[in-house]
PDB file of C-alpha atoms and ligand atoms in Angstrom:
ATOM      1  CA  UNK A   1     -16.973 -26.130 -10.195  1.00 72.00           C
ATOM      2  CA  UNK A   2     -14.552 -23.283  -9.180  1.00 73.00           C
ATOM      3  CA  UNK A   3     -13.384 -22.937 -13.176  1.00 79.00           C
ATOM      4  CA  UNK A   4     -17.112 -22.587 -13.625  1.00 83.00           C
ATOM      5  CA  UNK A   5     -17.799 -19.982 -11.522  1.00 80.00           C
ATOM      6  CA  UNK A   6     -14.897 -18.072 -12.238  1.00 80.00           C
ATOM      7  CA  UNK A   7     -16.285 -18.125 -16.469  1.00 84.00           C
ATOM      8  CA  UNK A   8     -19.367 -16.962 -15.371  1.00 87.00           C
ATOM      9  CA  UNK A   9     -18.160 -14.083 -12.864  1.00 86.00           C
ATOM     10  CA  UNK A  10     -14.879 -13.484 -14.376  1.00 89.00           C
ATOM     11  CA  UNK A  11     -13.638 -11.976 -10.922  1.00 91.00           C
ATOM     12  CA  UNK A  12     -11.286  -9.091 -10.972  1.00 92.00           C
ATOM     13  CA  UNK A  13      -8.374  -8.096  -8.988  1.00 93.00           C
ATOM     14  CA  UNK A  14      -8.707  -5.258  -7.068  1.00 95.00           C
ATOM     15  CA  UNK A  15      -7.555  -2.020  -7.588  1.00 96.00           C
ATOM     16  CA  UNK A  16      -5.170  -0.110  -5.266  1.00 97.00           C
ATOM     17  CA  UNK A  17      -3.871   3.630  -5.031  1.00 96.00           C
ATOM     18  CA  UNK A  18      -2.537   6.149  -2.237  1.00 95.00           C
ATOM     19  CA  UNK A  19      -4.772   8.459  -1.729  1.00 92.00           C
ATOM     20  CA  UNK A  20      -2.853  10.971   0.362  1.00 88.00           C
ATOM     21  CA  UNK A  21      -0.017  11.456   2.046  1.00 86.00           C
ATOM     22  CA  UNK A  22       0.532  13.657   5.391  1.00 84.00           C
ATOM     23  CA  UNK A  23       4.588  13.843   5.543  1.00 77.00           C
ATOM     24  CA  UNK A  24       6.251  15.891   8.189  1.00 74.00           C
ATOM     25  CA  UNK A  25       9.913  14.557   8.249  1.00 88.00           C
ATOM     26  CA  UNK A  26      11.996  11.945   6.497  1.00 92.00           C
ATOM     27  CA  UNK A  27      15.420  12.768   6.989  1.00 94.00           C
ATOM     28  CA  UNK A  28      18.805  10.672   6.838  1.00 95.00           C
ATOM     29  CA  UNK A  29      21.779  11.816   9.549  1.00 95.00           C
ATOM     30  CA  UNK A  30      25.176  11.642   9.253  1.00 94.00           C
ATOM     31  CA  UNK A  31      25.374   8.521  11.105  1.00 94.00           C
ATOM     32  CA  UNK A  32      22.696   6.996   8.902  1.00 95.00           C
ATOM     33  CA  UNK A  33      19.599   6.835  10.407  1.00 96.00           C
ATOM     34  CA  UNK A  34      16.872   7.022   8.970  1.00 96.00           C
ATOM     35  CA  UNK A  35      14.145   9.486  10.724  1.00 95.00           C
ATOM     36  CA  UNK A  36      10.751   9.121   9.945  1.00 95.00           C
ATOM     37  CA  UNK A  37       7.028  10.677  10.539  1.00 92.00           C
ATOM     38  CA  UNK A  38       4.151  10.209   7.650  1.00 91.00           C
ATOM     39  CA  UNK A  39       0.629   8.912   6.935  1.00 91.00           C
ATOM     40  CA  UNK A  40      -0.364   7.562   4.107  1.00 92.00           C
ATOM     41  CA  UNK A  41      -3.820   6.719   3.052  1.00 93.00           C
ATOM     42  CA  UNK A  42      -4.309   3.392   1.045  1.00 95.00           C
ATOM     43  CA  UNK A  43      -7.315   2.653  -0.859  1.00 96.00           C
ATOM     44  CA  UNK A  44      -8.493  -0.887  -1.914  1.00 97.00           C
ATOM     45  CA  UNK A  45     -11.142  -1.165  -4.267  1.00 97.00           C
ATOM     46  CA  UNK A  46     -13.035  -4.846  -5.248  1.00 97.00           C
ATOM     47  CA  UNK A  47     -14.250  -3.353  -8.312  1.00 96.00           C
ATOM     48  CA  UNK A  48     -16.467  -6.615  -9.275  1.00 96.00           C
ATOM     49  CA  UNK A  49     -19.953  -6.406  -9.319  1.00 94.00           C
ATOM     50  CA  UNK A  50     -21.293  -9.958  -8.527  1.00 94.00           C
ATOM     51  CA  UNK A  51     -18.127 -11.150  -6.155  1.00 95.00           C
ATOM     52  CA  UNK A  52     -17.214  -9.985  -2.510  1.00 96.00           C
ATOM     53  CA  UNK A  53     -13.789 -10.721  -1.365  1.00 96.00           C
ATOM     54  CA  UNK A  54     -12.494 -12.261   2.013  1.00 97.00           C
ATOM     55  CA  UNK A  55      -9.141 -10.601   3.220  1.00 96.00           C
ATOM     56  CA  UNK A  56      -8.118 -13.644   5.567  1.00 96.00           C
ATOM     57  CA  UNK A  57      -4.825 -11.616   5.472  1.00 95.00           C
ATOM     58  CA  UNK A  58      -3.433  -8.143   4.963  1.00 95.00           C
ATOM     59  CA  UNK A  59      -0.116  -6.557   6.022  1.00 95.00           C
ATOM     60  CA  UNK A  60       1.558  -3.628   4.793  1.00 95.00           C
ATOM     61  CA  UNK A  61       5.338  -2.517   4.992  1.00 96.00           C
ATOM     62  CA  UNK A  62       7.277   0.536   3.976  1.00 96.00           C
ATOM     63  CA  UNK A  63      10.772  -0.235   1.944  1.00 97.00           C
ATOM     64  CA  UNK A  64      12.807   2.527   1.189  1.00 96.00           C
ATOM     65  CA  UNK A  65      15.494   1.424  -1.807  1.00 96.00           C
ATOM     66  CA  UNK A  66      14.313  -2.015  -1.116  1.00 95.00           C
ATOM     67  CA  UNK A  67      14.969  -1.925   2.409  1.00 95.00           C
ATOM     68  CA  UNK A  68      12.546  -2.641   5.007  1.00 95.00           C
ATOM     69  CA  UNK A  69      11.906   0.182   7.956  1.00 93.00           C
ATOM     70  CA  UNK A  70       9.488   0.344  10.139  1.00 83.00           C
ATOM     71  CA  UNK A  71       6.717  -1.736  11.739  1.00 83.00           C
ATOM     72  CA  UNK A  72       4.813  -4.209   9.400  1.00 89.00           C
ATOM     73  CA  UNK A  73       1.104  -3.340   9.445  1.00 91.00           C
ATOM     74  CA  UNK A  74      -1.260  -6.324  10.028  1.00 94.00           C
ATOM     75  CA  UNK A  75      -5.353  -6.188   9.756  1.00 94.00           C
ATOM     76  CA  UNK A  76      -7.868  -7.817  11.178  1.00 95.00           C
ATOM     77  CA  UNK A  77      -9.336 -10.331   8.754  1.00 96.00           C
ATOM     78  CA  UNK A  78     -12.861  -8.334   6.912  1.00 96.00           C
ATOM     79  CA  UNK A  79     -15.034  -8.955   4.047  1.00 97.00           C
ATOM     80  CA  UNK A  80     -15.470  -6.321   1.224  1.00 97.00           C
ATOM     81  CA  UNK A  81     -18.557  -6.013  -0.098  1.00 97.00           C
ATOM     82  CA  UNK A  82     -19.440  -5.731  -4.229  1.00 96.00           C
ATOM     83  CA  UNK A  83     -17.743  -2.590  -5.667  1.00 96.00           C
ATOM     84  CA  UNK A  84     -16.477  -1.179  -2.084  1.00 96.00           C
ATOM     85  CA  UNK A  85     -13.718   0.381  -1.700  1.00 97.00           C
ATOM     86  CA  UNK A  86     -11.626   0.390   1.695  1.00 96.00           C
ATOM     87  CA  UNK A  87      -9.128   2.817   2.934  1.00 95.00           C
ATOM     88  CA  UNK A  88      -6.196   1.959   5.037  1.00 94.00           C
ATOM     89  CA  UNK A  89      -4.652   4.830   7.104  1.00 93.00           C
ATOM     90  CA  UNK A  90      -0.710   3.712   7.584  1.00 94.00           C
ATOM     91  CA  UNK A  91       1.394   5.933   9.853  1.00 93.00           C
ATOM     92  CA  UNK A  92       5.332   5.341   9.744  1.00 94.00           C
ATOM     93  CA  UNK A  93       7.004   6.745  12.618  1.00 94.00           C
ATOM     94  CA  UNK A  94       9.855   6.077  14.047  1.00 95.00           C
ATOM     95  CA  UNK A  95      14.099   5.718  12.987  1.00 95.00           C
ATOM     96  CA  UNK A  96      15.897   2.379  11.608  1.00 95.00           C
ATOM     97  CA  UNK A  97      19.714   2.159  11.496  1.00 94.00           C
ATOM     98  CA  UNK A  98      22.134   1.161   9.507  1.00 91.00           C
ATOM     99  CA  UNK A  99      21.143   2.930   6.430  1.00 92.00           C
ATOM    100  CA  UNK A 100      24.272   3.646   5.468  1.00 93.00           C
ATOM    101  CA  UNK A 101      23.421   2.084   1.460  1.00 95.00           C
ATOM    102  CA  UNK A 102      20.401   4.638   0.965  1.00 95.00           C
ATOM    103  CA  UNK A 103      22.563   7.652   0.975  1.00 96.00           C
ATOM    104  CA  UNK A 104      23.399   8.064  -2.840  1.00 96.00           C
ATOM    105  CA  UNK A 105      19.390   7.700  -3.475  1.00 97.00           C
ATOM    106  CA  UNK A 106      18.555   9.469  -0.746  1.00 97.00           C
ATOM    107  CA  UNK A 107      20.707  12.585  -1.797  1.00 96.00           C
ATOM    108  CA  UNK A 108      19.471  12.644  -5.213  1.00 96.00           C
ATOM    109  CA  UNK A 109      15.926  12.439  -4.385  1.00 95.00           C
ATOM    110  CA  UNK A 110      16.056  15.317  -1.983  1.00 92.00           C
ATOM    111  CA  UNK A 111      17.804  17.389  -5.016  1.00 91.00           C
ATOM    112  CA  UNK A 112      14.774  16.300  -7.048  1.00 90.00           C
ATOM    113  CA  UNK A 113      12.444  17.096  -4.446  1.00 86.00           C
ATOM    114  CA  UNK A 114      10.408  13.448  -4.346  1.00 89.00           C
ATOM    115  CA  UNK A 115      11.487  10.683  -1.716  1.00 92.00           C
ATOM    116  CA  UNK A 116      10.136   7.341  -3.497  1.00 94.00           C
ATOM    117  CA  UNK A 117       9.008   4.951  -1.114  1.00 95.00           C
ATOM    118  CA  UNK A 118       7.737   1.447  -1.517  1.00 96.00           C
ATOM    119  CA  UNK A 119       4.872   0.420   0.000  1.00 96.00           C
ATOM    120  CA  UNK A 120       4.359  -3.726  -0.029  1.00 96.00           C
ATOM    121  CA  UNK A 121       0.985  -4.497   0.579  1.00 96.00           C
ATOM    122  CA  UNK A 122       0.679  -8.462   0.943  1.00 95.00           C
ATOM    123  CA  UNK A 123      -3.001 -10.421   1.157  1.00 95.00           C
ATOM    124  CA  UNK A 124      -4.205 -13.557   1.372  1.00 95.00           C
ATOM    125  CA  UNK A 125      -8.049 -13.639   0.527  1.00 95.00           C
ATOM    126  CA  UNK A 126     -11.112 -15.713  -0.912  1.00 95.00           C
ATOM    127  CA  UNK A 127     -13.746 -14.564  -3.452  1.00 93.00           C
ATOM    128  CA  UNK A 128     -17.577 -14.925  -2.332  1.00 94.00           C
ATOM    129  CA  UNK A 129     -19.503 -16.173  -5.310  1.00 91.00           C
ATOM    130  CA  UNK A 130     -23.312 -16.159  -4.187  1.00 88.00           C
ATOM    131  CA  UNK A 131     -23.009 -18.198  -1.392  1.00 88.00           C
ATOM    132  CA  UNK A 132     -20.016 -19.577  -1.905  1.00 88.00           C
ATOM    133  CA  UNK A 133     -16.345 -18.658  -0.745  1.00 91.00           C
ATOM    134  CA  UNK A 134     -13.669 -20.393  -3.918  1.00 88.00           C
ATOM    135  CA  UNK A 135     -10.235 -19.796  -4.337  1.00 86.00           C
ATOM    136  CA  UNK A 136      -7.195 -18.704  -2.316  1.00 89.00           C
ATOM    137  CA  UNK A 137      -5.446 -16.003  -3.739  1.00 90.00           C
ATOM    138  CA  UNK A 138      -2.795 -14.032  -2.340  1.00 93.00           C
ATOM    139  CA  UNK A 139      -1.895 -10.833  -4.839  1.00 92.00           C
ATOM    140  CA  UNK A 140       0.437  -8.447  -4.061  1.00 95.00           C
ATOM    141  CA  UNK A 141       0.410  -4.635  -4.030  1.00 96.00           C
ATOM    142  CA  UNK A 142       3.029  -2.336  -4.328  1.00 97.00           C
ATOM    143  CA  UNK A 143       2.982   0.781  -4.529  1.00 96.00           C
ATOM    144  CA  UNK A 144       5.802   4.214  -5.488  1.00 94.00           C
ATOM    145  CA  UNK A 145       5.064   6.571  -2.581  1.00 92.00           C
ATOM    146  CA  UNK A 146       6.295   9.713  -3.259  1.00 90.00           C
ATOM    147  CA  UNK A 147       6.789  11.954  -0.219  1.00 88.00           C
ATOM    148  CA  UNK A 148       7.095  15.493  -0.859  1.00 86.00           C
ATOM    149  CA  UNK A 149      10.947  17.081   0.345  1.00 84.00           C
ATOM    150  CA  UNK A 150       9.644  20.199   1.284  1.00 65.00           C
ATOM    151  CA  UNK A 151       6.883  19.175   3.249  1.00 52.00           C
ATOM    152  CA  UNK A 152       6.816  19.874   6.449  1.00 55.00           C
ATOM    153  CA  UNK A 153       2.910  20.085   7.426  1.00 53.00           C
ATOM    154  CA  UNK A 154       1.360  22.753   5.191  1.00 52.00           C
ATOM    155  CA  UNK A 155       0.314  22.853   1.816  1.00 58.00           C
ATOM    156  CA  UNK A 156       1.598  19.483   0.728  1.00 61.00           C
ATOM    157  CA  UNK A 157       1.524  19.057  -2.798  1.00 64.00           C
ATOM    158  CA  UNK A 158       0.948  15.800  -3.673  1.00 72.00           C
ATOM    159  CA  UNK A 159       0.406  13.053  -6.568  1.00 73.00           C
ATOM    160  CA  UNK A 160      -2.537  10.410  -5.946  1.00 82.00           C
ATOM    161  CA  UNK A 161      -0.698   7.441  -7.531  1.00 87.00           C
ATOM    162  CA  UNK A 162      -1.909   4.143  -8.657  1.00 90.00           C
ATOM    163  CA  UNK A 163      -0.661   0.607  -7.359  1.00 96.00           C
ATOM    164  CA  UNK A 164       0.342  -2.374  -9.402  1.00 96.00           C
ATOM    165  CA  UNK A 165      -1.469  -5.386  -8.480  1.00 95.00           C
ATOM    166  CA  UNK A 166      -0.804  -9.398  -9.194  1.00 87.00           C
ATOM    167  CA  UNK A 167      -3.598 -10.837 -10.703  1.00 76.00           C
ATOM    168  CA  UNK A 168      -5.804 -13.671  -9.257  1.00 71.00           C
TER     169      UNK A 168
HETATM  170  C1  NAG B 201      22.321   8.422  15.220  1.00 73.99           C
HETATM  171  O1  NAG B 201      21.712   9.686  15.378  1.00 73.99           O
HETATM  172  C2  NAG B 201      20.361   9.610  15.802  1.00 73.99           C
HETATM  173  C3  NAG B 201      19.763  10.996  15.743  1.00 73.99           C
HETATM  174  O2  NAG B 201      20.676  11.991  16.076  1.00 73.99           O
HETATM  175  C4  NAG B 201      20.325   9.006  17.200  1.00 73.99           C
HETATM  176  O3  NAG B 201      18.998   8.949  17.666  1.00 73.99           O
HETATM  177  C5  NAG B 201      20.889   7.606  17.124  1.00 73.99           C
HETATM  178  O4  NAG B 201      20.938   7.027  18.417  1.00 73.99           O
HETATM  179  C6  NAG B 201      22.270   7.593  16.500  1.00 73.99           C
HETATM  180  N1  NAG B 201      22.585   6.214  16.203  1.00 73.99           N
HETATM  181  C7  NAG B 201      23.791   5.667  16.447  1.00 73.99           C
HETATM  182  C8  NAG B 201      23.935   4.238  16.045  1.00 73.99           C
HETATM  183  O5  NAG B 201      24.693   6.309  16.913  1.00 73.99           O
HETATM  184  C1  NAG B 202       4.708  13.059  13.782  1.00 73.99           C
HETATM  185  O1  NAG B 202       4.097  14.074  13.024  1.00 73.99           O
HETATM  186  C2  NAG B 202       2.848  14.474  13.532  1.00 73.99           C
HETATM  187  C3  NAG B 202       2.262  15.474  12.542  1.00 73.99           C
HETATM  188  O2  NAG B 202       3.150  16.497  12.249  1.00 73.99           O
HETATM  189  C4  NAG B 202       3.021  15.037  14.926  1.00 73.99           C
HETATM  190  O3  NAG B 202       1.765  15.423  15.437  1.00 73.99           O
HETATM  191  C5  NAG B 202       3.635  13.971  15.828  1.00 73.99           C
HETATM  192  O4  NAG B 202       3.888  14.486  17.117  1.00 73.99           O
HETATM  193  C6  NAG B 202       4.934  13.477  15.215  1.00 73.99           C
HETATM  194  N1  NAG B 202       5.416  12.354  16.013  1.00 73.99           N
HETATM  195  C7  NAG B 202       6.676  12.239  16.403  1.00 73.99           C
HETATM  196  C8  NAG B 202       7.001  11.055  17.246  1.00 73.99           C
HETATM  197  O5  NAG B 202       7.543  13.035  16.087  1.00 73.99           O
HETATM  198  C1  NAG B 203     -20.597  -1.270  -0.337  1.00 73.99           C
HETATM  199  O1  NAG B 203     -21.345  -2.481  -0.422  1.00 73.99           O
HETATM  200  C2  NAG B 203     -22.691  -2.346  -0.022  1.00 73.99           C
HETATM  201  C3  NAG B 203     -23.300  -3.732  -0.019  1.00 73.99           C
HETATM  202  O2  NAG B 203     -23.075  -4.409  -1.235  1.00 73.99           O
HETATM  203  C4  NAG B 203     -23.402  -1.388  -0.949  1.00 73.99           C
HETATM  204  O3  NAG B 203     -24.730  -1.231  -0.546  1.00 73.99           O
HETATM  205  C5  NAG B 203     -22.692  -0.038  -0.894  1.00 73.99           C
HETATM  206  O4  NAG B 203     -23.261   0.839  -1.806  1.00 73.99           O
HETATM  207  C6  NAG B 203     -21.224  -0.200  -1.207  1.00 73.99           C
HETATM  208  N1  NAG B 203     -20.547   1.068  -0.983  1.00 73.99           N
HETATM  209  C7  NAG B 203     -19.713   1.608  -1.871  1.00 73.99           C
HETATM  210  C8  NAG B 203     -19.072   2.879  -1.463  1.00 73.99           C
HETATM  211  O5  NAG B 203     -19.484   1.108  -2.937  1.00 73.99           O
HETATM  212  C1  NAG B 204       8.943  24.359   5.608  1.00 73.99           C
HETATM  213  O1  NAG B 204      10.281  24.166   5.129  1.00 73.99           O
HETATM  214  C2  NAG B 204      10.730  25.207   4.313  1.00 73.99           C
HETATM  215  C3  NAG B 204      12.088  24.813   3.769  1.00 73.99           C
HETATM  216  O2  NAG B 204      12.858  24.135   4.726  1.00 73.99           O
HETATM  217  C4  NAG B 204      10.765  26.507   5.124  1.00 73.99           C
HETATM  218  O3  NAG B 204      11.181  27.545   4.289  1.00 73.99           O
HETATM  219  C5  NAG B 204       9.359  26.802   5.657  1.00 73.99           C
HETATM  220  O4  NAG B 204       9.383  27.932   6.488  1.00 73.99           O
HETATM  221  C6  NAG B 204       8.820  25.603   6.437  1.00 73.99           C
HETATM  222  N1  NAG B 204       7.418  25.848   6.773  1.00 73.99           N
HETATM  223  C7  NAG B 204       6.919  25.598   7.976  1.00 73.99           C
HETATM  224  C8  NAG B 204       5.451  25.847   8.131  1.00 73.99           C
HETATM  225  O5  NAG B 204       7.584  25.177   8.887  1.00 73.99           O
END
């Protein structure tokens, strides 16, 4: 039944990319901490046209050189709707400790003028076939942040970039 279905909708995964990013600091101090204060704005597209998707689940984390900071982000369960796209407005403040192993990456990004973040984006969700709900899928999204060095509030440039996604 499901395999059947899934022929004759051939569901897609969805599509992810940060859409903006407000930074206003992301420093390191000498005693390794890191200092933090940004926004960014996630969108989550179900680009089929014939299947709506269940998030039973959706957190999101920030890792910076694979290293968790800040709180994890959990949703409210929601159905998307047939080609709808949802956006997710994240803000990361705070300081975590003990980040003594991000220096060396740290330093060279802020020579380069780019801090790359990694946003993890984990979901658990079912696909809505007509009337049906099939499948339990739970993709993953990640996603290179870059934060701007020089920003500090005005005139931010800033690269829209695109998220990879598992498949179903
Ligand atoms: C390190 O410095 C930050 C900012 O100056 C401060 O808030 C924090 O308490 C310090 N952490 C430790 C472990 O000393
Ligand atoms: C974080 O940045 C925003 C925007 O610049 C500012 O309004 C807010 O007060 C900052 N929060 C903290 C805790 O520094
Ligand atoms: C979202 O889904 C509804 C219902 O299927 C549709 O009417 C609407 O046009 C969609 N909106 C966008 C932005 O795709
Ligand atoms: C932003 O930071 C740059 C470099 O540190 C500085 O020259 C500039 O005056 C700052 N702009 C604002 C609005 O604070």
């Amino acid at each position: 039944m499901v395999f059947i279905l899934w022929i004759i909708y051939r569901p897609k995964t969805v599509r992810a990319h940060v859409t903006a990013v407000f930074p206003s600091v992301f420093t390191l101090t000498s005693n390794s901490t890191l200092v933090y204060n940004f926004t960014l704005h996630v969108s989550i597209q179900n680009p089929n046209r014939k299947v709506g998707l269940y998030y039973d689940d959706i957190s999101a984390e920030a890792q910076y050189d694979s290293i968790p900071f800040g709180l994890v982000y959990k949703f409210p369960p929601f159905f998307q709707h047939k080609r709808n796209i949802t956006v997710f407005p994240l803000v990361f403040v705070g300081r975590a400790f003990g980040l003594r192993s991000v220096q060396k990456k740290f330093e060279r990004e802020k020579r380069e003028g780019w801090f790359y973040v990694e946003l993890k984006i984990c979901t658990k969700m079912r696909l809505k076939i007509e009337f049906v709900k099939v499948g339990r899928y739970s993709p993953e999204i990640d996603c290179a942040v870059k934060l701007p060095v020089m920003a500090n509030g005005s005139d931010v440039k800033f690269e829209r970039s695109e998220c990879d996604v598992d498949k179903f």
